[in-house]
Short mmCIF file of C-alpha atoms and ligand atoms in Angstrom, two decimals:
data_model
loop_
_atom_site.label_atom_id
_atom_site.label_comp_id
_atom_site.label_asym_id
_atom_site.label_seq_id
_atom_site.Cartn_x
_atom_site.Cartn_y
_atom_site.Cartn_z
CA MET A 1486 12.49 -11.48 -14.98
CA ILE A 1487 15.43 -10.57 -12.77
CA GLU A 1488 18.73 -12.40 -12.70
CA ALA A 1489 21.51 -10.68 -10.77
CA ARG A 1490 24.91 -12.17 -10.05
CA GLY A 1491 27.46 -10.75 -7.64
CA LEU A 1492 26.12 -7.20 -7.77
CA VAL A 1493 28.39 -4.77 -5.95
CA GLN A 1494 28.10 -1.03 -5.41
CA THR A 1495 30.70 1.03 -3.63
CA PHE A 1496 30.50 4.77 -2.97
CA GLN A 1497 33.45 7.02 -2.29
CA THR A 1498 32.76 9.34 0.63
CA ARG A 1499 34.71 11.73 2.84
CA GLN A 1500 34.91 11.72 6.59
CA GLY A 1501 36.60 15.03 7.34
CA ARG A 1502 39.77 14.95 5.23
CA GLN A 1503 39.80 11.17 5.05
CA LYS A 1504 38.44 9.40 1.99
CA ALA A 1505 36.29 6.41 2.83
CA GLU A 1506 34.55 3.73 0.84
CA VAL A 1507 31.00 2.58 1.55
CA ARG A 1508 30.28 -0.90 0.25
CA ALA A 1509 26.52 -0.43 -0.01
CA VAL A 1510 25.86 -3.66 -1.92
CA ASP A 1511 28.32 -6.46 -1.45
CA GLY A 1512 27.75 -9.30 -3.90
CA VAL A 1513 24.00 -9.70 -4.30
CA ASP A 1514 22.57 -12.64 -6.24
CA LEU A 1515 18.86 -12.33 -6.96
CA ASP A 1516 16.45 -14.33 -9.10
CA VAL A 1517 12.86 -13.30 -9.59
CA ALA A 1518 10.54 -15.38 -11.77
CA GLU A 1519 7.78 -14.00 -13.98
CA GLY A 1520 4.61 -13.27 -12.01
CA GLU A 1521 6.28 -13.39 -8.60
CA VAL A 1522 5.78 -10.74 -5.94
CA VAL A 1523 9.02 -10.56 -3.99
CA GLY A 1524 9.40 -8.57 -0.77
CA PHE A 1525 12.89 -7.15 -0.30
CA LEU A 1526 13.51 -6.55 3.41
CA GLY A 1527 16.34 -5.21 5.49
CA PRO A 1528 17.09 -2.49 8.02
CA ASN A 1529 17.93 1.10 7.09
CA GLY A 1530 21.10 1.25 5.06
CA ALA A 1531 21.07 -2.47 4.19
CA GLY A 1532 21.39 -1.75 0.46
CA LYS A 1533 17.82 -2.19 -0.82
CA THR A 1534 17.46 1.10 -2.68
CA THR A 1535 20.99 0.85 -4.07
CA THR A 1536 20.21 -2.64 -5.43
CA LEU A 1537 16.99 -1.36 -6.99
CA ARG A 1538 18.81 1.58 -8.57
CA MET A 1539 21.28 -0.80 -10.21
CA LEU A 1540 18.48 -3.06 -11.45
CA THR A 1541 16.60 -0.08 -12.88
CA THR A 1542 19.74 1.20 -14.68
CA LEU A 1543 20.01 4.39 -12.61
CA LEU A 1544 23.31 3.33 -11.11
CA ARG A 1545 26.02 1.37 -12.88
CA PRO A 1546 27.15 -1.65 -10.83
CA THR A 1547 30.72 -1.44 -9.52
CA ALA A 1548 30.91 -5.18 -10.19
CA GLY A 1549 28.62 -8.05 -11.09
CA THR A 1550 25.95 -8.44 -13.74
CA ALA A 1551 22.20 -8.24 -13.94
CA ARG A 1552 19.59 -9.03 -16.55
CA VAL A 1553 16.18 -7.46 -16.11
CA ALA A 1554 13.25 -8.48 -18.31
CA GLY A 1555 15.83 -10.34 -20.40
CA TYR A 1556 18.12 -7.33 -20.99
CA ASP A 1557 21.51 -6.47 -19.57
CA VAL A 1558 21.26 -3.47 -17.24
CA VAL A 1559 24.51 -1.92 -18.48
CA HIS A 1560 24.56 -2.70 -22.21
CA GLN A 1561 20.80 -2.68 -22.90
CA SER A 1562 19.64 -0.05 -20.45
CA VAL A 1563 17.12 1.52 -22.86
CA GLN A 1564 15.34 -1.81 -23.34
CA VAL A 1565 15.34 -2.37 -19.58
CA ARG A 1566 13.78 1.05 -19.02
CA ARG A 1567 11.08 0.41 -21.61
CA SER A 1568 10.15 -2.83 -19.85
CA ILE A 1569 9.88 -1.68 -16.25
CA GLY A 1570 8.05 0.66 -13.91
CA TYR A 1571 9.88 2.14 -10.94
CA VAL A 1572 8.43 3.98 -8.00
CA SER A 1573 11.47 5.34 -6.21
CA GLN A 1574 11.72 5.85 -2.47
CA ALA A 1575 12.22 9.57 -3.04
CA GLY A 1576 9.18 9.97 -5.30
CA GLY A 1577 9.15 11.30 -8.82
CA ALA A 1578 6.25 13.70 -9.31
CA PHE A 1579 7.36 17.16 -10.35
CA SER A 1580 5.53 19.53 -8.06
CA GLY A 1581 5.21 22.41 -10.53
CA ALA A 1582 2.85 20.80 -13.06
CA ARG A 1583 -0.75 19.64 -12.80
CA ALA A 1584 -0.88 16.00 -11.75
CA GLY A 1585 -2.87 14.84 -14.79
CA ASP A 1586 -0.51 16.61 -17.22
CA GLU A 1587 2.44 15.04 -15.46
CA VAL A 1588 0.94 11.58 -15.80
CA VAL A 1589 0.05 12.12 -19.48
CA ASP A 1590 3.53 13.45 -20.33
CA HIS A 1591 5.04 10.54 -18.47
CA GLY A 1592 3.02 7.97 -20.40
CA MET A 1593 3.71 9.69 -23.73
CA LEU A 1594 7.46 9.41 -23.10
CA TYR A 1595 6.89 5.67 -23.55
CA GLY A 1596 5.44 6.36 -26.99
CA LEU A 1597 1.79 5.86 -26.00
CA PRO A 1598 -0.90 8.01 -27.68
CA ARG A 1599 -2.29 10.86 -25.58
CA GLY A 1600 -5.86 9.49 -25.60
CA VAL A 1601 -4.76 6.07 -24.31
CA VAL A 1602 -2.65 7.57 -21.55
CA GLU A 1603 -5.42 9.94 -20.47
CA GLN A 1604 -7.92 7.14 -20.19
CA ARG A 1605 -5.53 4.85 -18.29
CA GLY A 1606 -4.43 7.73 -16.08
CA LYS A 1607 -7.99 8.57 -15.10
CA GLU A 1608 -8.73 4.90 -14.35
CA LEU A 1609 -5.60 4.70 -12.18
CA PHE A 1610 -6.60 7.92 -10.37
CA GLU A 1611 -9.89 6.22 -9.51
CA GLN A 1612 -8.21 2.98 -8.43
CA MET A 1613 -5.66 4.83 -6.30
CA ASP A 1614 -8.43 6.86 -4.72
CA LEU A 1615 -7.32 10.21 -6.13
CA PRO A 1616 -10.64 11.42 -7.58
CA GLY A 1617 -10.80 15.13 -8.32
CA LEU A 1618 -7.03 15.57 -8.12
CA TRP A 1619 -6.31 15.36 -11.86
CA THR A 1620 -5.83 19.13 -12.15
CA ARG A 1621 -4.19 19.63 -8.73
CA MET A 1622 -0.48 20.46 -8.50
CA PRO A 1623 1.45 17.74 -6.61
CA LYS A 1624 2.91 20.43 -4.33
CA ASN A 1625 -0.63 21.06 -3.09
CA MET A 1626 -1.28 17.39 -2.35
CA SER A 1627 -0.83 15.62 0.98
CA GLY A 1628 2.17 13.30 1.41
CA GLY A 1629 0.00 10.19 0.98
CA GLN A 1630 -1.72 11.60 -2.12
CA LYS A 1631 1.65 12.39 -3.66
CA ARG A 1632 2.82 8.86 -2.91
CA ARG A 1633 -0.22 7.48 -4.72
CA LEU A 1634 0.50 9.79 -7.65
CA ASP A 1635 4.05 8.36 -7.79
CA ILE A 1636 2.49 4.91 -8.02
CA VAL A 1637 0.14 5.97 -10.84
CA MET A 1638 3.20 7.25 -12.74
CA GLY A 1639 5.06 3.99 -12.17
CA LEU A 1640 2.13 1.99 -13.60
CA ILE A 1641 0.84 4.24 -16.39
CA HIS A 1642 2.62 2.39 -19.21
CA GLU A 1643 1.45 -1.03 -17.94
CA PRO A 1644 4.90 -2.52 -17.36
CA HIS A 1645 5.28 -6.27 -16.85
CA LEU A 1646 7.86 -5.72 -14.12
CA VAL A 1647 7.47 -3.13 -11.37
CA PHE A 1648 9.96 -2.00 -8.73
CA LEU A 1649 8.31 -0.36 -5.74
CA ASP A 1650 10.63 1.17 -3.13
CA GLU A 1651 8.61 1.57 0.08
CA PRO A 1652 5.38 2.21 -1.84
CA THR A 1653 3.14 2.45 1.21
CA THR A 1654 5.30 4.65 3.41
CA GLY A 1655 3.17 7.58 4.48
CA LEU A 1656 -0.12 6.04 3.39
CA ASP A 1657 -3.01 5.76 5.82
CA PRO A 1658 -4.25 2.22 6.61
CA GLN A 1659 -7.09 2.44 4.09
CA ALA A 1660 -4.78 3.60 1.28
CA ARG A 1661 -2.32 0.84 2.18
CA ALA A 1662 -5.05 -1.79 2.00
CA ASN A 1663 -6.16 -0.32 -1.32
CA LEU A 1664 -2.62 -0.54 -2.72
CA TRP A 1665 -2.24 -4.12 -1.48
CA GLU A 1666 -5.39 -5.02 -3.42
CA HIS A 1667 -4.01 -3.29 -6.47
CA ILE A 1668 -0.66 -5.11 -6.28
CA ARG A 1669 -2.43 -8.45 -5.87
CA GLY A 1670 -4.62 -7.54 -8.86
CA LEU A 1671 -1.58 -6.69 -10.98
CA ARG A 1672 -0.16 -10.13 -10.33
CA ASP A 1673 -3.38 -12.14 -10.51
CA ARG A 1674 -5.04 -10.41 -13.48
CA LEU A 1675 -2.06 -9.29 -15.53
CA GLY A 1676 0.78 -11.56 -14.37
CA VAL A 1677 2.91 -8.53 -13.45
CA THR A 1678 6.15 -9.25 -11.58
CA VAL A 1679 6.75 -7.05 -8.53
CA LEU A 1680 9.88 -6.42 -6.46
CA LEU A 1681 8.97 -4.26 -3.49
CA THR A 1682 10.78 -3.01 -0.43
CA THR A 1683 8.95 -2.26 2.75
CA HIS A 1684 9.55 -1.74 6.44
CA TYR A 1685 6.09 -3.04 7.28
CA LEU A 1686 6.60 -6.70 8.06
CA ASP A 1687 2.87 -7.43 7.94
CA GLU A 1688 2.85 -6.00 4.43
CA ALA A 1689 5.74 -8.17 3.30
CA ASP A 1690 4.02 -11.17 4.84
CA ALA A 1691 0.65 -10.46 3.27
CA LEU A 1692 1.81 -9.57 -0.23
CA SER A 1693 4.95 -11.49 -1.04
CA ASP A 1694 5.21 -14.90 -2.65
CA ARG A 1695 8.81 -14.84 -1.49
CA ILE A 1696 10.89 -12.76 0.93
CA VAL A 1697 14.49 -11.78 0.32
CA ILE A 1698 16.31 -10.39 3.35
CA ILE A 1699 19.37 -8.21 2.86
CA ASP A 1700 21.73 -7.14 5.62
CA ARG A 1701 24.87 -5.03 5.17
CA GLY A 1702 24.72 -5.40 1.42
CA ARG A 1703 24.37 -9.19 1.39
CA VAL A 1704 21.37 -11.44 0.92
CA VAL A 1705 21.01 -13.48 4.11
CA ALA A 1706 17.79 -15.36 3.29
CA SER A 1707 15.40 -16.01 0.44
CA ASP A 1708 12.28 -18.15 0.83
CA THR A 1709 8.55 -17.95 1.45
CA ALA A 1710 7.62 -16.17 4.67
CA ASP A 1711 6.22 -19.44 6.09
CA ASN A 1712 9.36 -21.43 5.33
CA LEU A 1713 11.63 -18.75 6.74
CA LYS A 1714 9.63 -18.63 9.93
CA SER A 1715 9.51 -22.36 10.47
CA GLN A 1716 13.14 -22.95 9.49
CA VAL A 1717 14.88 -20.27 11.45
CA ALA A 1718 12.79 -19.15 14.38
CA GLY A 1719 10.43 -21.70 15.92
CA ASP A 1720 7.31 -20.92 17.94
CA LEU A 1721 7.65 -18.96 21.16
CA VAL A 1722 6.16 -21.00 24.01
CA ASP A 1723 5.32 -19.04 27.17
CA LEU A 1724 4.40 -21.11 30.22
CA GLU A 1725 2.96 -19.15 33.13
CA LEU A 1726 3.27 -21.17 36.32
CA ALA A 1727 0.82 -21.13 39.17
CA ASP A 1728 3.80 -20.73 41.53
CA ALA A 1729 7.04 -18.95 40.57
CA SER A 1730 9.08 -21.32 42.74
CA LEU A 1731 8.36 -24.07 40.19
CA ALA A 1732 9.93 -22.08 37.33
CA SER A 1733 13.33 -23.71 37.53
CA ARG A 1734 11.91 -27.26 37.31
CA ALA A 1735 9.61 -26.23 34.43
CA ALA A 1736 12.59 -24.69 32.62
CA GLU A 1737 14.48 -28.01 32.87
CA ARG A 1738 11.57 -29.79 31.24
CA LEU A 1739 11.00 -27.18 28.53
CA GLY A 1740 14.75 -27.39 27.86
CA THR A 1741 14.36 -31.03 26.79
CA LEU A 1742 12.35 -29.83 23.76
CA VAL A 1743 15.02 -27.38 22.65
CA ALA A 1744 18.79 -27.04 22.68
CA GLY A 1745 18.84 -27.31 26.49
CA ARG A 1746 18.09 -25.41 29.67
CA ASP A 1747 20.43 -22.57 28.59
CA VAL A 1748 18.09 -21.28 25.90
CA VAL A 1749 15.09 -21.20 28.23
CA GLU A 1750 14.31 -17.78 29.68
CA VAL A 1751 12.88 -17.56 33.20
CA ASP A 1752 11.07 -14.37 34.16
CA GLY A 1753 9.22 -14.66 37.48
CA PRO A 1754 6.44 -17.20 36.96
CA HIS A 1755 7.02 -17.16 33.16
CA VAL A 1756 9.21 -19.70 31.39
CA ARG A 1757 9.83 -19.11 27.68
CA ALA A 1758 11.66 -20.76 24.82
CA ARG A 1759 11.49 -21.02 21.06
CA VAL A 1760 10.36 -24.50 20.14
CA PRO A 1761 10.29 -25.96 16.65
CA HIS A 1762 6.76 -27.10 15.71
CA ALA A 1763 5.25 -26.36 19.13
CA GLY A 1764 1.93 -27.81 17.98
CA ARG A 1765 3.51 -31.28 17.77
CA SER A 1766 5.60 -31.24 20.94
CA LEU A 1767 3.40 -29.42 23.43
CA GLN A 1768 1.08 -32.26 24.27
CA GLY A 1769 3.97 -34.37 25.57
CA LEU A 1770 5.38 -31.43 27.52
CA LEU A 1771 2.04 -30.72 29.19
CA ARG A 1772 1.65 -34.36 30.20
CA ASP A 1773 5.18 -34.31 31.57
CA LEU A 1774 4.58 -31.12 33.59
CA ASP A 1775 1.31 -32.48 34.90
CA GLY A 1776 2.97 -35.75 35.92
CA ALA A 1777 5.66 -33.81 37.81
CA GLY A 1778 3.01 -31.81 39.68
CA ILE A 1779 3.97 -28.52 38.01
CA GLU A 1780 0.74 -26.58 37.75
CA LEU A 1781 0.22 -24.01 34.99
CA GLU A 1782 -1.74 -20.77 35.18
CA SER A 1783 -1.72 -20.23 31.41
CA ILE A 1784 0.11 -21.22 28.27
CA GLY A 1785 0.78 -19.09 25.21
CA VAL A 1786 2.17 -20.02 21.80
CA LEU A 1787 3.27 -17.25 19.43
CA ARG A 1788 4.04 -17.96 15.80
CA PRO A 1789 7.34 -16.37 14.79
CA THR A 1790 7.32 -13.06 12.93
CA LEU A 1791 9.61 -11.94 10.14
CA ASP A 1792 11.37 -9.84 12.77
CA ASP A 1793 12.19 -13.04 14.67
CA VAL A 1794 13.56 -14.47 11.44
CA PHE A 1795 15.80 -11.46 10.98
CA LEU A 1796 16.95 -11.62 14.61
CA THR A 1797 17.84 -15.30 14.26
CA LEU A 1798 19.74 -14.72 11.02
CA THR A 1799 21.66 -11.61 11.95
CA GLY A 1800 21.59 -11.35 15.74
CA ARG A 1801 19.86 -7.99 15.40
CA SER A 1802 16.23 -6.98 15.34
CA LEU A 1803 14.89 -5.37 12.20
CA ARG A 1804 12.90 -3.00 14.39
CA ASP A 1805 15.83 -2.13 16.68
CA ALA A 1806 18.04 -1.46 13.69
CA GLU A 1807 15.41 0.84 12.25
CA SER A 1808 14.66 2.83 15.36
CA ALA A 1809 18.37 3.22 16.06
CA THR A 1810 19.29 4.53 12.64
CA ASP A 1811 16.18 6.02 11.10
CA PRO A 1812 16.61 9.78 11.11
CA THR A 1813 12.91 10.38 10.49
CA GLY A 1814 12.03 8.49 13.66
CA ARG A 1815 9.50 6.46 11.74
CA THR A 1816 7.62 3.78 13.56
CA ASP A 1817 5.87 0.72 12.28
CA ASP A 1818 2.40 1.98 13.09
CA GLY A 1819 1.29 2.85 9.59
CA ASP A 1820 0.98 6.51 10.51
CA ARG A 1821 4.28 7.96 9.51
CA GLU A 1822 5.51 10.55 7.08
CA PRO A 1823 7.22 9.53 3.84
CA ALA A 1824 11.00 9.51 4.09
CA VAL A 1825 11.09 12.13 1.36
CA VAL A 1826 7.96 13.90 0.25
CA GLY A 1827 7.75 14.69 -3.43
CA ALA A 1828 11.30 15.23 -4.60
CA ALA A 1829 11.47 18.54 -6.46
CA THR A 1830 13.10 17.07 -9.52
CA PRO A 1831 11.52 16.70 -12.93
CA SER A 1832 10.57 13.17 -13.82
CA THR A 1833 12.10 11.01 -16.50
CA PRO A 1834 10.41 7.89 -17.90
CA THR A 1835 11.38 6.04 -14.74
CA THR A 1836 11.93 8.54 -11.92
CA GLY A 1837 13.28 11.96 -11.17
CA GLU A 1838 16.73 10.58 -10.49
CA ALA A 1839 19.73 11.40 -12.60
CA VAL A 1840 21.47 8.57 -14.41
CA ARG A 1841 25.07 8.08 -13.38
N1 ATP B 3034 25.32 8.25 -3.03
C1 ATP B 3034 25.79 7.67 -1.92
N2 ATP B 3034 26.99 8.01 -1.41
C2 ATP B 3034 27.47 7.43 -0.30
N3 ATP B 3034 26.84 6.45 0.38
C3 ATP B 3034 25.64 6.07 -0.07
C4 ATP B 3034 25.04 6.65 -1.23
N4 ATP B 3034 23.85 6.06 -1.44
C5 ATP B 3034 23.69 5.17 -0.45
N5 ATP B 3034 24.77 5.17 0.37
C6 ATP B 3034 24.98 4.31 1.54
O1 ATP B 3034 24.80 2.97 1.13
C7 ATP B 3034 24.18 2.21 2.13
C8 ATP B 3034 22.92 1.56 1.57
O2 ATP B 3034 21.96 2.57 1.30
P1 ATP B 3034 20.52 2.23 0.70
O3 ATP B 3034 19.86 3.52 0.40
O4 ATP B 3034 20.68 1.26 -0.41
O5 ATP B 3034 19.83 1.51 1.93
P2 ATP B 3034 18.33 0.98 2.11
O6 ATP B 3034 18.43 -0.48 2.42
O7 ATP B 3034 17.50 1.38 0.95
O8 ATP B 3034 17.88 1.74 3.44
P3 ATP B 3034 16.45 2.43 3.84
O9 ATP B 3034 15.64 1.33 4.44
O10 ATP B 3034 16.85 3.43 4.87
O11 ATP B 3034 15.84 3.04 2.63
C9 ATP B 3034 23.93 3.16 3.29
O12 ATP B 3034 24.98 3.03 4.20
C10 ATP B 3034 23.97 4.52 2.63
O13 ATP B 3034 24.36 5.52 3.54
MG1 MG B 3035 15.90 2.61 0.71
#
């Protein structure tokens, strides 16, 4: 459904009087098969939205090629647009019209009869938990309600391929869970292909058949969440010793399971290291420690997270990168505001963005 080769996007910017070039996307290859749900992850500014905007024909690639739903994004952009749904990060609902009218107009732009669109729209309002809001103006909706309206508009024409740019940002936990169910349903019942970006790592983990991580405009990993975790991070083993004076000897022994003593962290009575397949190697370690008279107070094993994967691949934490650069000060607690609430631009069949 998506086949991108060497996609590049550069922007010309000014810093004072100096012209500068931002290489937002720097040679992205991406393959997404029919029926896959792919989570596209990366810190703020990594190039996710820019990649999506090229794949949805809103931005012409500076270099490289992409076919989406079988059509070339530059030479067959109309066919691409007919085949996809796109929920942009900025949102697309025009705040000055009634929500239901907006949805109906949107669906009719795809050539669907009014009656069909109205019926589908009302069903989607139910599914997205927006009952009673059909005649409400988007400007009088909450941020989360507007986000759900954006999603209704992205799905109204029943596309086989959907791009969702941070679809659950600003949604409360219940609305997030509801949308997760809906995305799973789209794939399982209708075979819809989904490419979604998110900053919620639990969401990427729970929803995605495959994770693609992008950093500074380049894809740095692409695999299932499980494979990524087991290949790049290893399990974090935390030994708590009965007596802190034994920590150094315990660290020597834990070091034999990993690259050596150097990668073992000692913190008071705690000795920690990332160990590949801890489940297999721990029994031997525990016997060894016991034999050496090193008594343990407790032992903890933490499965790696996607953040650990990112840290291993790039040397930076996805969370650190976000909190350092995110101007909205968003946190990963599921209780944040959307990055942009209801852009005040009229919608087109895909979004409210202008085509360049
Ligand atoms: N129109 C533009 N002009 C100049 N620079 C731009 C433009 N659009 C994006 N950029 C820059 O390109 C880089 C990638 O931006 P992009 O929006 O693709 O990131 P992102 O991965 O979607 O980040 P976020 O998680 O914050 O949404 C950033 O450095 C951004 O500042
Ligand atoms: Mg973005």
